Amino acid sequence: MHTVHKTPAVTVTAKATRDLDADLLIIPVFEDDDLAGESELDTASGGEYTRARSRGEFTGKAFEQFLTSVSPGTWKAPRALLVGAGGRKDLTAERLRRIGTIGGLAARQRRMTSVAIALRPVDGVKSDRAVQALVEGAILANFEGMSYKTAEPRPVWLEHVELRLPNGSPDPAQALERGRVLGEYTNVARALSNEPSNILTPREFSDRAKDIAIAAGLRVEVLDEQQIAALEMGLLLGVARGSGQPPRVVVLHHEPKKAAKGVVLGLVGKGITFDTGGISIKSADNMDKMKDDMSGGAAVLCAMAAMSRLNAPVRCIGVIPATENMPGGRAIKPGDILKSAEGKTVEVLNTDAEGRLILGDGLWYARKLGATHLVDVATLTGACVVALGKTTSGLFGTPAWWVEQVRHASERAGDRVWPMPVFDDYKDLLKSEIADFTNTGGHAGGAITGALFVKEFTGNLPWVHIDIAGTAWAEEAKPYQPKGATGVAVRTLAELALDAESWINLT
Ligand code: BES
Ligand code: MN
Ligand code: ZN
């Protein structure tokens, strides 16, 4: 296997556009652009800019691209890529992030290894957010999904990204570092999700998690099958029974020196390294995609690594229950009863509803370790994909103020979420004749009953559940989003912790 991502060197400068030295110069251009600060663009492009504008070939619509060569003797960079930035008033950090990705991908496709991005003076997006987003975007472009091809040419990596900031911008050092770390760990999560399940077994996942965590300065323990049994995590053990691979629980601790007292963020991520459905087996179509069913776990791991590297000012505990969900002679069967570590009993009506089972024991463990505020992330339900599609994650939880904080964090991160209800009425759908509840509520409201099952294990702490079943994997490439694992929720969770001061006094 060869490297699947690389974090380029990132620098900032205040140089004039003409002096920016890179293989490709990226210039965001608005629909209604007066070229303030870039009045040389037309001369430098040998008149191409005006011609493209008047022909309607380039309008500045969001994410449109126009590549032009630079006339000798004008600007230093040999090529410039104009990227549509849309309406000046509609500019968001997410749009800048995508422009960064477009620029990075465009360079790599042309076998170029350095880009300079000319950030224009922008209103509406704060300077530090703009810097962070552009850096994240450019790093997200430095990722390849295919890592096991032997005949493919080696990918070309961006080695250097230079950001040119408008004169008088505030010190960008912190934003640059945030962008670098969050971009890098989003890619680390993507690489994990892309790994096939014969390579990324629960043991391998926990080994890699350990390495990643230690390198980032986190404290980490990995519970093996004996320790899991000693804790009586009957839901996790039940799911793991059908597999020849033993389960693991990765436990991560972020303990900053300066942290608010009495607040411990508890993050729990679904770590199913492959989901066949178990005895309630899935159909063959697209089953291969179920290698990404540990994306929630990868998001928790990578977000916590980022928190540690960036010194997020809040204590945080991460719990990642990891197992395969397999059929087999020892596998649990529909109708079986499992007992959770917390003591609650579950009638397993469908072995394919395994994610909520392992989250149940994971959430209990996070609470046992002292979590005061919970967030879980999981590729939990196909029903969430039906409800919200493939670009928006489902956001569930209670109380409303806590859900709101996670929503704000996701907005900063550029991970799209949309709120879904957790009304008690839906709980009737989980009624069991012989256990405390069943693990499935049927088709109607399937994403919501999944969330309500998980809620049973939150001990009434503030809790949010993010269903990333639709968003963890991009089926088709977009100019700003390569195909494959997306690393969704890494930045949301990290942003939540980085800006903890904004919610701690609300508790
Ligand atoms: N991992 C799947 C959810 C999933 C489905 C993720 C499609 C990505 C794409 C989960 O474990 C699952 O199988 N859920 C079942 C629950 C049902 C049996 C109640 C589902 O959604 O069908
Ligand atoms: Mn399943
Ligand atoms: Zn699953």
XYZ file of C-alpha atoms and ligand atoms in Angstrom:
531
model
C 0.000 0.000 0.000
C 1.244 3.489 -0.666
C 0.476 6.753 1.073
C -3.064 7.920 0.517
C -2.732 11.473 1.757
C -0.141 14.054 2.481
C -0.153 17.304 4.412
C 1.639 19.959 2.381
C 3.736 22.740 3.818
C 1.478 25.749 4.329
C 2.796 29.293 4.449
C 1.293 32.759 4.416
C 2.511 35.848 2.662
C 1.469 39.420 1.966
C 3.203 39.548 -1.430
C 1.506 41.173 -4.378
C -0.202 38.770 -6.774
C 2.488 39.376 -9.395
C 5.146 38.077 -7.011
C 3.398 34.892 -5.919
C 5.597 32.029 -6.959
C 3.776 28.726 -7.477
C 2.899 26.297 -10.253
C -0.699 27.419 -10.075
C -2.205 30.632 -8.801
C -5.748 30.265 -7.471
C -7.896 33.393 -7.599
C -11.456 33.351 -6.305
C -13.607 35.611 -8.484
C -17.108 36.768 -7.606
C -20.044 36.979 -10.005
C -20.219 40.717 -9.543
C -16.490 41.250 -9.288
C -14.873 44.651 -9.635
C -11.432 43.005 -9.416
C -10.490 45.219 -6.479
C -6.869 44.387 -5.747
C -6.604 42.201 -8.853
C -6.869 44.815 -11.564
C -3.859 43.308 -13.350
C -5.767 40.097 -14.003
C -6.787 41.022 -17.515
C -3.318 42.079 -18.614
C -1.717 39.084 -16.962
C -4.097 36.735 -18.734
C -3.428 38.424 -22.062
C -7.017 39.605 -22.228
C -8.429 36.107 -21.629
C -10.302 37.218 -18.539
C -12.367 39.848 -20.326
C -12.969 37.603 -23.308
C -14.132 34.728 -21.078
C -16.421 37.087 -19.197
C -17.969 38.600 -22.298
C -18.474 35.202 -23.961
C -20.126 33.944 -20.764
C -17.477 31.234 -20.539
C -16.678 32.357 -17.031
C -19.388 34.021 -14.960
C -18.029 33.670 -11.408
C -20.816 31.293 -10.428
C -19.845 29.214 -7.400
C -17.189 26.585 -8.209
C -16.918 27.442 -11.912
C -13.332 27.135 -13.134
C -11.356 28.992 -15.757
C -7.719 28.192 -16.352
C -5.563 30.722 -18.127
C -1.868 30.963 -18.828
C -0.080 34.010 -17.548
C 1.603 36.269 -20.066
C 5.385 36.256 -19.721
C 6.737 39.309 -17.958
C 3.557 39.951 -15.965
C 3.034 37.593 -13.028
C 5.529 35.101 -11.690
C 3.206 32.062 -11.639
C 2.877 30.440 -15.092
C -0.834 29.588 -14.784
C -3.813 31.044 -12.989
C -7.047 29.266 -12.126
C -10.017 31.524 -11.570
C -12.545 29.822 -9.316
C -16.090 31.094 -9.177
C -16.942 32.382 -5.705
C -20.591 33.205 -6.440
C -22.292 36.284 -5.062
C -20.026 38.409 -2.909
C -22.686 38.637 -0.210
C -23.252 34.857 -0.101
C -19.661 33.986 0.690
C -19.265 31.466 3.529
C -16.315 29.668 5.071
C -17.576 26.452 3.501
C -17.467 28.052 0.060
C -13.849 29.040 0.670
C -13.081 25.511 1.891
C -14.445 24.138 -1.349
C -12.507 26.683 -3.395
C -9.375 25.468 -1.609
C -10.190 21.883 -2.556
C -10.957 22.795 -6.172
C -7.649 24.623 -6.446
C -5.699 21.770 -4.901
C -7.349 19.119 -7.078
C -6.908 21.204 -10.230
C -3.203 21.525 -9.544
C -2.718 17.839 -8.810
C -4.635 16.819 -11.941
C -2.142 18.883 -13.940
C 0.819 17.338 -12.135
C 1.589 20.569 -10.343
C 2.932 20.453 -6.797
C 2.510 23.993 -5.515
C -0.372 26.434 -5.376
C -0.703 29.990 -4.168
C -4.179 31.112 -3.160
C -4.899 34.809 -3.367
C -7.449 35.458 -0.657
C -9.291 38.620 -1.594
C -10.619 41.047 1.007
C -13.912 39.469 2.072
C -16.727 40.668 4.237
C -19.057 38.205 5.868
C -16.377 35.645 6.753
C -13.934 36.470 9.530
C -10.315 36.460 8.516
C -9.289 33.562 10.793
C -12.214 31.425 9.596
C -11.351 32.199 5.972
C -7.720 31.201 6.471
C -8.665 28.018 8.296
C -11.211 27.004 5.665
C -8.887 27.565 2.702
C -6.130 25.551 4.351
C -8.520 22.722 5.230
C -9.850 22.711 1.691
C -6.431 22.540 0.083
C -5.372 19.679 2.367
C -8.593 17.772 1.645
C -7.519 17.832 -2.009
C -4.331 15.971 -1.099
C -6.057 12.624 -0.686
C -6.345 9.534 -2.894
C -8.839 6.751 -2.309
C -7.056 3.968 -4.189
C -4.186 2.663 -2.218
C -3.734 -0.924 -3.420
C -3.273 -0.480 -7.166
C 0.087 -1.798 -8.275
C 0.091 -0.537 -11.863
C -1.278 2.953 -11.309
C 1.144 5.875 -11.583
C 2.123 7.296 -8.236
C -0.153 10.181 -7.323
C 1.206 13.703 -7.541
C 0.984 15.441 -4.176
C 0.699 19.090 -3.396
C 3.918 19.898 -1.585
C 3.357 23.551 -0.874
C 0.339 25.769 -0.355
C 0.910 29.482 0.010
C -1.868 31.746 1.200
C -1.746 35.387 0.263
C -3.748 37.412 2.756
C -5.092 40.919 2.256
C -2.943 43.663 3.754
C -3.639 44.332 7.406
C -5.053 40.862 8.147
C -4.792 39.772 11.786
C -2.087 37.260 12.732
C -3.122 34.060 10.981
C -0.857 31.649 12.899
C -3.584 30.016 14.985
C -6.060 29.720 12.126
C -3.361 28.236 9.931
C -2.552 25.600 12.518
C -6.237 24.774 13.044
C -6.705 24.382 9.319
C -3.609 22.235 8.954
C -4.485 19.903 11.819
C -8.184 19.603 10.976
C -7.438 19.032 7.290
C -4.855 16.396 8.113
C -7.014 14.461 10.585
C -10.008 14.563 8.259
C -7.760 12.793 5.762
C -6.576 10.300 8.391
C -10.218 9.406 9.090
C -10.923 9.061 5.360
C -7.984 6.717 4.948
C -9.264 4.504 7.783
C -12.793 4.380 6.347
C -11.420 3.439 2.944
C -9.546 0.444 4.290
C -11.041 -2.920 3.391
C -12.306 -5.024 6.270
C -9.825 -7.865 5.783
C -7.103 -5.358 6.562
C -8.867 -3.123 9.054
C -10.119 -5.740 11.510
C -11.172 -4.592 14.988
C -7.681 -5.463 16.236
C -5.938 -3.596 13.422
C -8.296 -0.630 13.877
C -7.487 -0.465 17.574
C -3.735 -0.837 16.910
C -3.824 2.029 14.455
C -6.005 4.062 16.785
C -3.413 3.556 19.499
C -0.580 4.777 17.250
C -2.549 7.781 16.022
C -3.631 8.687 19.562
C -0.160 8.394 21.076
C 1.421 10.396 18.270
C -1.110 13.156 18.969
C -0.448 13.134 22.709
C -3.650 11.442 23.878
C -3.808 8.833 26.624
C -5.212 5.635 25.170
C -6.242 2.190 26.380
C -7.564 -0.677 24.298
C -9.901 -3.149 25.983
C -9.619 -6.711 24.673
C -12.324 -9.369 24.652
C -11.588 -10.454 28.234
C -11.809 -6.933 29.588
C -14.979 -6.369 27.586
C -16.440 -9.543 29.096
C -15.389 -8.466 32.585
C -17.338 -5.244 32.071
C -20.328 -7.351 30.950
C -20.826 -5.430 27.732
C -23.400 -7.925 26.523
C -24.559 -5.844 23.574
C -21.086 -5.493 22.075
C -20.268 -9.145 22.827
C -23.562 -10.184 21.252
C -22.760 -8.408 17.988
C -19.209 -9.807 18.015
C -20.278 -13.436 18.526
C -20.640 -14.264 14.834
C -17.151 -13.109 13.948
C -13.822 -14.897 14.083
C -12.272 -11.546 14.927
C -12.377 -10.521 18.580
C -13.923 -7.158 19.482
C -12.059 -4.208 20.938
C -12.962 -0.997 22.727
C -10.656 1.966 22.151
C -10.721 4.457 25.024
C -9.147 7.868 24.516
C -8.477 10.615 27.040
C -7.788 14.261 26.279
C -6.770 15.920 29.540
C -5.567 19.473 28.928
C -3.852 21.293 31.775
C -6.188 24.233 31.532
C -9.678 22.786 31.374
C -13.021 23.844 32.726
C -13.862 21.994 35.933
C -16.735 19.553 36.061
C -17.201 19.272 32.293
C -16.173 16.133 30.424
C -17.159 15.742 26.800
C -17.924 12.083 26.055
C -17.648 11.026 22.407
C -18.770 7.605 21.250
C -18.202 6.354 17.689
C -19.608 3.278 15.974
C -16.705 1.036 15.009
C -18.226 -1.763 12.919
C -15.298 -2.731 10.689
C -17.702 -4.647 8.451
C -21.465 -4.951 8.566
C -22.857 -7.995 6.740
C -26.084 -7.613 8.683
C -25.349 -10.830 10.573
C -28.037 -13.544 10.397
C -30.449 -10.846 9.136
C -28.014 -10.662 6.252
C -27.915 -7.761 3.809
C -28.368 -8.230 0.060
C -25.219 -8.332 -2.073
C -25.809 -4.963 -3.752
C -23.394 -2.443 -2.326
C -22.539 -4.624 0.651
C -18.883 -3.800 -0.043
C -19.624 -0.268 1.151
C -20.174 -1.634 4.630
C -16.413 -1.505 5.186
C -17.011 2.153 6.087
C -19.314 1.257 8.992
C -16.540 2.329 11.397
C -16.556 5.916 10.118
C -18.137 7.201 13.332
C -15.332 5.588 15.299
C -12.723 7.062 12.966
C -14.329 10.488 13.410
C -14.104 10.258 17.207
C -10.490 9.095 17.059
C -9.359 11.747 14.614
C -11.318 14.576 16.241
C -9.694 13.752 19.560
C -6.250 13.611 17.999
C -6.916 17.079 16.568
C -8.151 18.336 19.954
C -4.972 17.157 21.568
C -2.722 18.717 18.936
C -4.651 21.991 19.153
C -4.990 21.997 22.930
C -8.781 22.159 23.086
C -9.723 23.630 26.478
C -12.067 20.877 27.661
C -11.580 17.363 28.985
C -12.752 14.722 26.588
C -13.247 10.951 26.692
C -13.605 8.943 23.502
C -15.070 5.444 23.393
C -14.966 3.387 20.191
C -16.534 -0.076 20.398
C -15.156 -2.043 17.458
C -16.323 -5.347 16.001
C -17.446 -7.067 12.815
C -21.109 -7.943 12.345
C -21.047 -11.427 10.821
C -23.360 -14.412 10.404
C -22.028 -17.770 11.631
C -22.696 -20.769 13.818
C -22.176 -18.737 16.969
C -23.874 -15.574 15.766
C -26.837 -14.055 17.604
C -30.189 -14.741 15.960
C -33.417 -12.746 15.654
C -35.377 -13.110 18.880
C -32.278 -13.448 21.057
C -32.061 -11.487 24.285
C -28.934 -9.543 25.194
C -28.116 -7.813 28.438
C -26.305 -4.496 28.298
C -23.513 -3.505 30.662
C -25.958 -1.065 32.206
C -28.320 -3.965 32.978
C -31.088 -3.223 30.473
C -32.239 -6.136 28.320
C -32.756 -6.019 24.550
C -34.693 -8.322 22.253
C -32.719 -8.441 19.014
C -35.379 -8.573 16.314
C -32.945 -7.765 13.522
C -29.243 -8.501 13.793
C -28.587 -5.806 11.174
C -29.512 -3.150 13.744
C -26.125 -3.746 15.394
C -24.774 -0.217 15.569
C -27.206 0.917 18.267
C -26.300 -2.173 20.295
C -22.603 -1.419 20.473
C -23.303 2.297 21.001
C -25.456 1.354 23.993
C -22.539 -0.246 25.809
C -20.180 2.463 24.555
C -22.329 5.288 25.928
C -22.658 3.502 29.241
C -18.874 3.221 29.436
C -18.327 6.888 28.586
C -20.674 7.799 31.444
C -18.950 5.379 33.789
C -15.666 7.141 33.009
C -17.178 10.483 33.947
C -18.611 12.029 30.782
C -21.022 14.881 31.479
C -21.984 15.794 27.886
C -22.417 13.123 25.228
C -22.155 13.034 21.455
C -22.308 9.820 19.453
C -21.532 9.487 15.760
C -22.629 6.501 13.706
C -23.450 5.223 10.240
C -26.636 4.076 11.903
C -29.593 3.827 9.540
C -30.492 3.544 5.880
C -33.653 5.415 6.908
C -31.566 8.521 7.601
C -30.266 8.361 4.015
C -33.870 8.164 2.798
C -34.841 11.134 4.960
C -31.931 13.497 4.308
C -29.972 12.144 1.350
C -26.219 11.898 1.020
C -25.006 15.371 1.864
C -26.719 16.011 5.193
C -26.288 14.073 8.435
C -29.187 13.576 10.838
C -28.927 15.527 14.088
C -30.798 14.162 17.102
C -30.628 14.827 20.799
C -31.738 16.607 23.894
C -31.863 19.184 25.450
C -32.270 21.684 22.630
C -29.426 23.970 23.732
C -26.916 21.125 23.509
C -28.161 20.093 20.067
C -27.797 23.738 19.066
C -24.136 23.796 20.156
C -23.344 20.765 18.018
C -25.201 22.344 15.121
C -23.081 25.492 15.422
C -19.927 23.389 15.517
C -20.995 21.527 12.388
C -21.601 24.812 10.638
C -18.080 25.997 11.450
C -16.791 22.639 10.252
C -18.674 22.590 6.956
C -20.315 19.262 7.872
C -23.958 19.658 6.946
C -26.513 18.447 9.529
C -30.248 18.857 9.934
C -32.320 18.403 13.108
C -34.615 15.417 13.527
C -37.111 14.835 16.364
C -36.737 12.486 19.318
C -40.327 12.667 20.576
C -41.159 10.057 23.209
C -44.150 8.894 21.154
C -41.819 6.947 18.871
C -40.671 4.833 21.814
C -43.763 2.665 21.545
C -42.254 1.260 18.364
C -39.446 -0.330 20.424
C -41.798 -2.174 22.823
C -40.855 -5.797 23.456
C -42.996 -8.580 24.912
C -40.124 -10.138 26.803
C -37.311 -7.593 27.198
C -36.963 -3.928 28.146
C -37.115 -3.028 24.458
C -36.402 -4.337 20.967
C -33.584 -3.138 18.753
C -35.774 -2.210 15.763
C -38.864 -0.114 15.317
C -39.684 -1.046 11.725
C -39.466 1.076 8.593
C -41.517 4.097 9.644
C -39.294 6.674 11.302
C -36.363 4.254 11.233
C -33.697 6.899 11.849
C -35.654 8.251 14.806
C -36.287 4.894 16.492
C -32.575 4.173 16.050
C -31.794 7.406 17.876
C -34.354 6.645 20.597
C -32.767 3.261 21.211
C -29.393 4.951 21.662
C -30.966 7.519 23.994
C -31.868 4.730 26.421
C -28.169 4.521 27.299
C -27.460 8.193 27.888
C -28.612 8.312 31.514
C -30.424 11.595 30.781
C -27.170 13.479 30.231
C -27.140 16.144 27.528
C -26.773 14.016 24.409
C -26.519 14.411 20.649
C -26.568 11.657 18.060
C -25.252 12.293 14.554
C -26.370 9.739 11.950
C -23.752 9.800 9.176
C -25.047 6.791 7.186
C -25.570 8.991 4.127
C -22.629 11.328 4.491
C -19.664 9.098 5.359
C -19.180 8.041 1.753
C -19.381 10.183 -1.402
C -20.731 8.049 -4.243
C -19.787 10.503 -6.944
C -16.972 12.977 -7.292
C -17.719 16.688 -7.207
C -15.201 19.369 -8.150
C -14.784 20.020 -4.444
C -15.264 16.495 -3.106
C -13.407 13.464 -4.391
C -15.262 10.154 -4.420
C -15.016 7.891 -1.384
C -14.755 8.392 2.354
C -15.478 11.972 3.422
C -14.172 12.160 6.988
C -17.503 13.664 8.013
C -17.873 14.740 11.666
C -14.134 14.899 12.415
C -14.125 18.677 12.209
C -17.550 19.033 13.870
C -16.423 17.185 16.992
C -13.096 19.002 17.066
C -14.759 22.406 16.638
C -17.159 21.565 19.461
C -14.233 20.994 21.811
C -12.070 23.834 20.498
C -14.825 26.342 21.156
C -15.953 24.718 24.411
C -15.795 28.066 26.169
C -18.853 29.125 24.191
C -21.030 26.348 25.671
C -19.547 25.478 29.040
C -21.253 28.355 30.854
C -24.584 27.341 29.323
C -24.615 24.054 31.218
N -24.669 0.231 8.862
C -26.068 0.146 8.623
C -26.673 1.490 8.177
C -26.330 1.945 6.779
C -27.180 1.634 5.741
C -25.237 2.728 6.548
C -26.881 2.088 4.470
C -24.940 3.188 5.275
C -25.774 2.876 4.244
C -26.792 -0.260 9.897
O -26.103 -1.118 10.730
C -28.017 -1.002 9.471
O -27.887 -2.019 8.884
N -29.178 -0.461 9.817
C -30.417 -1.066 9.474
C -31.342 -0.940 10.664
C -32.639 -1.690 10.500
C -32.387 -3.179 10.472
C -33.544 -1.327 11.650
C -30.988 -0.333 8.273
O -30.844 0.877 8.180
O -31.523 -1.009 7.394
Mn -26.379 -3.137 10.188
Zn -24.067 -1.025 10.606
